[in-house]
Amino acid sequence: MSASSDMVAEVMRNPKYQELVRRRSRISTIFFIITLIIYAGFILTLAFDPELFGQAIGGMTMSIGVLTATLVLVSASVLIIAYVYISNKIFDPLLEEVIREIQK
């Protein structure tokens, strides 16, 4: 086995790395489900009730579809910002701890 293979095996056995993988998987799954609900809700509404998206909002010229599409885009941006924040505050420090422990 080479030195890099040994290091990879050591990282994979590290309990903090396993915790990192668990946390990252959990957060990724949560974000996937939220995104799926938002996009699937938008697409299914568009597919089965397209007239709803064509209706104007109050007395304005903007339709419900344009507003909803805008909210879908905003939600994607918010989810990206939230994931980057979580990654920087939780995942990166855990990974740094693992690397420090392995390099000792």
Short mmCIF file of N, CA and C in Angstrom, two decimals:
data_model
loop_
_atom_site.label_atom_id
_atom_site.label_comp_id
_atom_site.label_asym_id
_atom_site.label_seq_id
_atom_site.Cartn_x
_atom_site.Cartn_y
_atom_site.Cartn_z
N MET A 1 0.83 -1.18 0.00
CA MET A 1 0.00 0.00 0.00
C MET A 1 0.88 1.25 0.00
N SER A 2 0.47 2.25 -0.73
CA SER A 2 1.25 3.48 -0.79
C SER A 2 0.89 4.38 0.39
N ALA A 3 1.69 5.42 0.56
CA ALA A 3 1.46 6.36 1.67
C ALA A 3 0.12 7.06 1.53
N SER A 4 -0.24 7.42 0.31
CA SER A 4 -1.52 8.11 0.12
C SER A 4 -2.70 7.17 0.40
N SER A 5 -2.58 5.91 0.06
CA SER A 5 -3.63 4.94 0.36
C SER A 5 -3.78 4.75 1.86
N ASP A 6 -2.64 4.72 2.56
CA ASP A 6 -2.67 4.61 4.02
C ASP A 6 -3.36 5.82 4.64
N MET A 7 -3.05 7.01 4.11
CA MET A 7 -3.65 8.23 4.65
C MET A 7 -5.16 8.24 4.40
N VAL A 8 -5.56 7.81 3.21
CA VAL A 8 -7.00 7.77 2.90
C VAL A 8 -7.70 6.80 3.83
N ALA A 9 -7.11 5.65 4.05
CA ALA A 9 -7.70 4.65 4.96
C ALA A 9 -7.79 5.20 6.38
N GLU A 10 -6.76 5.92 6.80
CA GLU A 10 -6.76 6.51 8.14
C GLU A 10 -7.85 7.57 8.28
N VAL A 11 -8.01 8.38 7.24
CA VAL A 11 -9.07 9.40 7.25
C VAL A 11 -10.43 8.73 7.32
N MET A 12 -10.63 7.69 6.54
CA MET A 12 -11.94 7.01 6.50
C MET A 12 -12.28 6.36 7.84
N ARG A 13 -11.27 5.94 8.60
CA ARG A 13 -11.51 5.33 9.91
C ARG A 13 -11.72 6.36 11.02
N ASN A 14 -11.35 7.58 10.77
CA ASN A 14 -11.43 8.62 11.80
C ASN A 14 -12.89 8.88 12.17
N PRO A 15 -13.24 8.85 13.46
CA PRO A 15 -14.63 9.07 13.89
C PRO A 15 -15.16 10.46 13.53
N LYS A 16 -14.28 11.45 13.55
CA LYS A 16 -14.73 12.79 13.18
C LYS A 16 -15.07 12.88 11.69
N TYR A 17 -14.32 12.15 10.88
CA TYR A 17 -14.63 12.11 9.45
C TYR A 17 -15.97 11.40 9.22
N GLN A 18 -16.19 10.33 9.94
CA GLN A 18 -17.47 9.62 9.81
C GLN A 18 -18.63 10.50 10.25
N GLU A 19 -18.41 11.31 11.30
CA GLU A 19 -19.43 12.26 11.73
C GLU A 19 -19.66 13.30 10.64
N LEU A 20 -18.59 13.78 10.03
CA LEU A 20 -18.70 14.75 8.93
C LEU A 20 -19.53 14.18 7.79
N VAL A 21 -19.26 12.95 7.41
CA VAL A 21 -20.00 12.31 6.32
C VAL A 21 -21.48 12.17 6.68
N ARG A 22 -21.77 11.77 7.92
CA ARG A 22 -23.16 11.64 8.37
C ARG A 22 -23.87 12.99 8.33
N ARG A 23 -23.24 14.01 8.88
CA ARG A 23 -23.86 15.34 8.90
C ARG A 23 -24.08 15.87 7.49
N ARG A 24 -23.07 15.72 6.65
CA ARG A 24 -23.19 16.22 5.28
C ARG A 24 -24.29 15.48 4.52
N SER A 25 -24.38 14.19 4.72
CA SER A 25 -25.43 13.41 4.06
C SER A 25 -26.82 13.83 4.54
N ARG A 26 -26.94 14.03 5.85
CA ARG A 26 -28.23 14.44 6.41
C ARG A 26 -28.66 15.81 5.88
N ILE A 27 -27.74 16.76 5.91
CA ILE A 27 -28.04 18.11 5.43
C ILE A 27 -28.36 18.08 3.93
N SER A 28 -27.58 17.33 3.17
CA SER A 28 -27.83 17.24 1.73
C SER A 28 -29.19 16.65 1.43
N THR A 29 -29.57 15.63 2.20
CA THR A 29 -30.89 15.02 2.01
C THR A 29 -32.00 16.01 2.34
N ILE A 30 -31.84 16.75 3.41
CA ILE A 30 -32.85 17.75 3.78
C ILE A 30 -32.99 18.81 2.69
N PHE A 31 -31.86 19.31 2.21
CA PHE A 31 -31.90 20.31 1.15
C PHE A 31 -32.50 19.75 -0.13
N PHE A 32 -32.19 18.49 -0.44
CA PHE A 32 -32.77 17.85 -1.63
C PHE A 32 -34.28 17.75 -1.51
N ILE A 33 -34.77 17.34 -0.35
CA ILE A 33 -36.22 17.21 -0.16
C ILE A 33 -36.91 18.56 -0.26
N ILE A 34 -36.33 19.58 0.34
CA ILE A 34 -36.92 20.93 0.25
C ILE A 34 -36.97 21.39 -1.20
N THR A 35 -35.86 21.21 -1.91
CA THR A 35 -35.81 21.61 -3.32
C THR A 35 -36.80 20.81 -4.15
N LEU A 36 -36.89 19.52 -3.90
CA LEU A 36 -37.83 18.68 -4.64
C LEU A 36 -39.26 19.13 -4.42
N ILE A 37 -39.62 19.44 -3.19
CA ILE A 37 -40.98 19.90 -2.90
C ILE A 37 -41.28 21.21 -3.62
N ILE A 38 -40.33 22.14 -3.58
CA ILE A 38 -40.55 23.44 -4.22
C ILE A 38 -40.71 23.28 -5.73
N TYR A 39 -39.74 22.61 -6.37
CA TYR A 39 -39.79 22.48 -7.83
C TYR A 39 -40.92 21.57 -8.29
N ALA A 40 -41.12 20.46 -7.60
CA ALA A 40 -42.20 19.55 -8.00
C ALA A 40 -43.55 20.23 -7.82
N GLY A 41 -43.71 20.99 -6.73
CA GLY A 41 -44.95 21.73 -6.54
C GLY A 41 -45.19 22.71 -7.66
N PHE A 42 -44.15 23.41 -8.06
CA PHE A 42 -44.26 24.38 -9.16
C PHE A 42 -44.63 23.68 -10.47
N ILE A 43 -43.91 22.64 -10.82
CA ILE A 43 -44.13 21.94 -12.09
C ILE A 43 -45.48 21.23 -12.10
N LEU A 44 -45.85 20.58 -11.00
CA LEU A 44 -47.13 19.88 -10.96
C LEU A 44 -48.30 20.86 -11.02
N THR A 45 -48.17 21.99 -10.37
CA THR A 45 -49.22 23.02 -10.46
C THR A 45 -49.33 23.52 -11.88
N LEU A 46 -48.19 23.75 -12.50
CA LEU A 46 -48.17 24.20 -13.90
C LEU A 46 -48.79 23.15 -14.83
N ALA A 47 -48.53 21.89 -14.56
CA ALA A 47 -49.04 20.82 -15.41
C ALA A 47 -50.54 20.60 -15.24
N PHE A 48 -51.02 20.64 -14.00
CA PHE A 48 -52.40 20.27 -13.74
C PHE A 48 -53.35 21.45 -13.54
N ASP A 49 -52.83 22.64 -13.33
CA ASP A 49 -53.69 23.81 -13.18
C ASP A 49 -53.03 25.04 -13.81
N PRO A 50 -52.79 24.99 -15.12
CA PRO A 50 -52.08 26.09 -15.77
C PRO A 50 -52.85 27.41 -15.72
N GLU A 51 -54.18 27.34 -15.62
CA GLU A 51 -54.97 28.57 -15.57
C GLU A 51 -54.65 29.38 -14.32
N LEU A 52 -54.33 28.69 -13.24
CA LEU A 52 -53.98 29.38 -12.00
C LEU A 52 -52.79 30.31 -12.21
N PHE A 53 -51.78 29.82 -12.92
CA PHE A 53 -50.58 30.63 -13.14
C PHE A 53 -50.85 31.79 -14.10
N GLY A 54 -51.91 31.71 -14.86
CA GLY A 54 -52.23 32.78 -15.80
C GLY A 54 -53.03 33.91 -15.19
N GLN A 55 -53.55 33.72 -13.99
CA GLN A 55 -54.37 34.75 -13.35
C GLN A 55 -53.51 35.91 -12.86
N ALA A 56 -54.08 37.10 -13.03
CA ALA A 56 -53.38 38.29 -12.56
C ALA A 56 -53.50 38.39 -11.03
N ILE A 57 -52.52 39.05 -10.43
CA ILE A 57 -52.54 39.25 -8.99
C ILE A 57 -53.24 40.58 -8.73
N GLY A 58 -54.40 40.51 -8.10
CA GLY A 58 -55.16 41.71 -7.79
C GLY A 58 -55.40 42.53 -9.05
N GLY A 59 -55.11 43.80 -8.99
CA GLY A 59 -55.30 44.67 -10.14
C GLY A 59 -54.02 44.87 -10.93
N MET A 60 -52.97 44.11 -10.59
CA MET A 60 -51.68 44.29 -11.26
C MET A 60 -51.64 43.50 -12.56
N THR A 61 -50.63 43.77 -13.35
CA THR A 61 -50.47 43.02 -14.59
C THR A 61 -49.62 41.78 -14.41
N MET A 62 -48.98 41.64 -13.25
CA MET A 62 -48.16 40.45 -13.00
C MET A 62 -49.06 39.26 -12.70
N SER A 63 -48.70 38.12 -13.28
CA SER A 63 -49.50 36.92 -13.04
C SER A 63 -48.96 36.13 -11.85
N ILE A 64 -49.78 35.23 -11.37
CA ILE A 64 -49.38 34.35 -10.27
C ILE A 64 -48.19 33.49 -10.70
N GLY A 65 -48.15 33.10 -11.96
CA GLY A 65 -47.05 32.28 -12.47
C GLY A 65 -45.72 32.99 -12.41
N VAL A 66 -45.70 34.26 -12.77
CA VAL A 66 -44.45 35.03 -12.72
C VAL A 66 -43.99 35.19 -11.28
N LEU A 67 -44.91 35.51 -10.40
CA LEU A 67 -44.56 35.65 -8.99
C LEU A 67 -44.05 34.32 -8.42
N THR A 68 -44.73 33.24 -8.73
CA THR A 68 -44.33 31.92 -8.23
C THR A 68 -42.96 31.52 -8.76
N ALA A 69 -42.72 31.75 -10.05
CA ALA A 69 -41.42 31.42 -10.63
C ALA A 69 -40.31 32.25 -9.97
N THR A 70 -40.60 33.49 -9.70
CA THR A 70 -39.63 34.35 -9.02
C THR A 70 -39.34 33.81 -7.61
N LEU A 71 -40.38 33.39 -6.92
CA LEU A 71 -40.19 32.83 -5.57
C LEU A 71 -39.39 31.53 -5.62
N VAL A 72 -39.59 30.73 -6.66
CA VAL A 72 -38.81 29.50 -6.81
C VAL A 72 -37.33 29.84 -6.98
N LEU A 73 -37.03 30.84 -7.81
CA LEU A 73 -35.64 31.26 -8.00
C LEU A 73 -35.04 31.82 -6.71
N VAL A 74 -35.81 32.61 -6.00
CA VAL A 74 -35.33 33.18 -4.74
C VAL A 74 -35.08 32.05 -3.72
N SER A 75 -35.98 31.08 -3.67
CA SER A 75 -35.79 29.97 -2.74
C SER A 75 -34.52 29.18 -3.06
N ALA A 76 -34.22 29.01 -4.35
CA ALA A 76 -32.99 28.32 -4.72
C ALA A 76 -31.77 29.10 -4.24
N SER A 77 -31.82 30.41 -4.39
CA SER A 77 -30.70 31.24 -3.92
C SER A 77 -30.55 31.16 -2.41
N VAL A 78 -31.66 31.20 -1.70
CA VAL A 78 -31.62 31.11 -0.23
C VAL A 78 -31.06 29.76 0.21
N LEU A 79 -31.46 28.69 -0.47
CA LEU A 79 -30.95 27.36 -0.12
C LEU A 79 -29.46 27.26 -0.39
N ILE A 80 -29.00 27.84 -1.48
CA ILE A 80 -27.56 27.83 -1.79
C ILE A 80 -26.79 28.60 -0.72
N ILE A 81 -27.29 29.77 -0.37
CA ILE A 81 -26.62 30.58 0.66
C ILE A 81 -26.59 29.82 1.99
N ALA A 82 -27.69 29.17 2.34
CA ALA A 82 -27.75 28.42 3.60
C ALA A 82 -26.77 27.25 3.59
N TYR A 83 -26.68 26.54 2.46
CA TYR A 83 -25.76 25.40 2.39
C TYR A 83 -24.31 25.86 2.48
N VAL A 84 -23.98 26.94 1.80
CA VAL A 84 -22.61 27.45 1.86
C VAL A 84 -22.28 27.89 3.29
N TYR A 85 -23.21 28.54 3.96
CA TYR A 85 -23.00 28.96 5.34
C TYR A 85 -22.76 27.74 6.24
N ILE A 86 -23.61 26.74 6.11
CA ILE A 86 -23.47 25.51 6.92
C ILE A 86 -22.14 24.83 6.60
N SER A 87 -21.79 24.79 5.34
CA SER A 87 -20.54 24.16 4.95
C SER A 87 -19.34 24.88 5.55
N ASN A 88 -19.37 26.20 5.51
CA ASN A 88 -18.25 26.98 6.05
C ASN A 88 -18.17 26.91 7.57
N LYS A 89 -19.29 26.88 8.24
CA LYS A 89 -19.30 26.92 9.71
C LYS A 89 -19.23 25.55 10.37
N ILE A 90 -19.70 24.50 9.71
CA ILE A 90 -19.75 23.17 10.33
C ILE A 90 -18.82 22.18 9.64
N PHE A 91 -18.96 22.03 8.32
CA PHE A 91 -18.21 20.99 7.61
C PHE A 91 -16.72 21.31 7.52
N ASP A 92 -16.38 22.53 7.16
CA ASP A 92 -14.97 22.87 7.00
C ASP A 92 -14.18 22.74 8.31
N PRO A 93 -14.69 23.24 9.45
CA PRO A 93 -13.94 23.03 10.69
C PRO A 93 -13.77 21.54 11.05
N LEU A 94 -14.80 20.73 10.80
CA LEU A 94 -14.67 19.29 11.07
C LEU A 94 -13.59 18.67 10.19
N LEU A 95 -13.57 19.06 8.93
CA LEU A 95 -12.57 18.53 8.02
C LEU A 95 -11.17 18.97 8.42
N GLU A 96 -11.03 20.20 8.87
CA GLU A 96 -9.73 20.69 9.35
C GLU A 96 -9.27 19.91 10.56
N GLU A 97 -10.19 19.57 11.48
CA GLU A 97 -9.83 18.75 12.64
C GLU A 97 -9.32 17.39 12.22
N VAL A 98 -10.00 16.78 11.26
CA VAL A 98 -9.59 15.46 10.78
C VAL A 98 -8.20 15.55 10.17
N ILE A 99 -7.96 16.55 9.36
CA ILE A 99 -6.65 16.70 8.71
C ILE A 99 -5.56 16.92 9.76
N ARG A 100 -5.84 17.75 10.77
CA ARG A 100 -4.86 17.98 11.84
C ARG A 100 -4.55 16.68 12.58
N GLU A 101 -5.57 15.89 12.87
CA GLU A 101 -5.35 14.63 13.59
C GLU A 101 -4.54 13.64 12.75
N ILE A 102 -4.78 13.62 11.46
CA ILE A 102 -4.08 12.67 10.59
C ILE A 102 -2.62 13.08 10.42
N GLN A 103 -2.36 14.36 10.37
CA GLN A 103 -1.00 14.86 10.15
C GLN A 103 -0.11 14.75 11.38
N LYS A 104 -0.68 14.47 12.54
CA LYS A 104 0.13 14.37 13.76
C LYS A 104 1.02 13.15 13.75
#
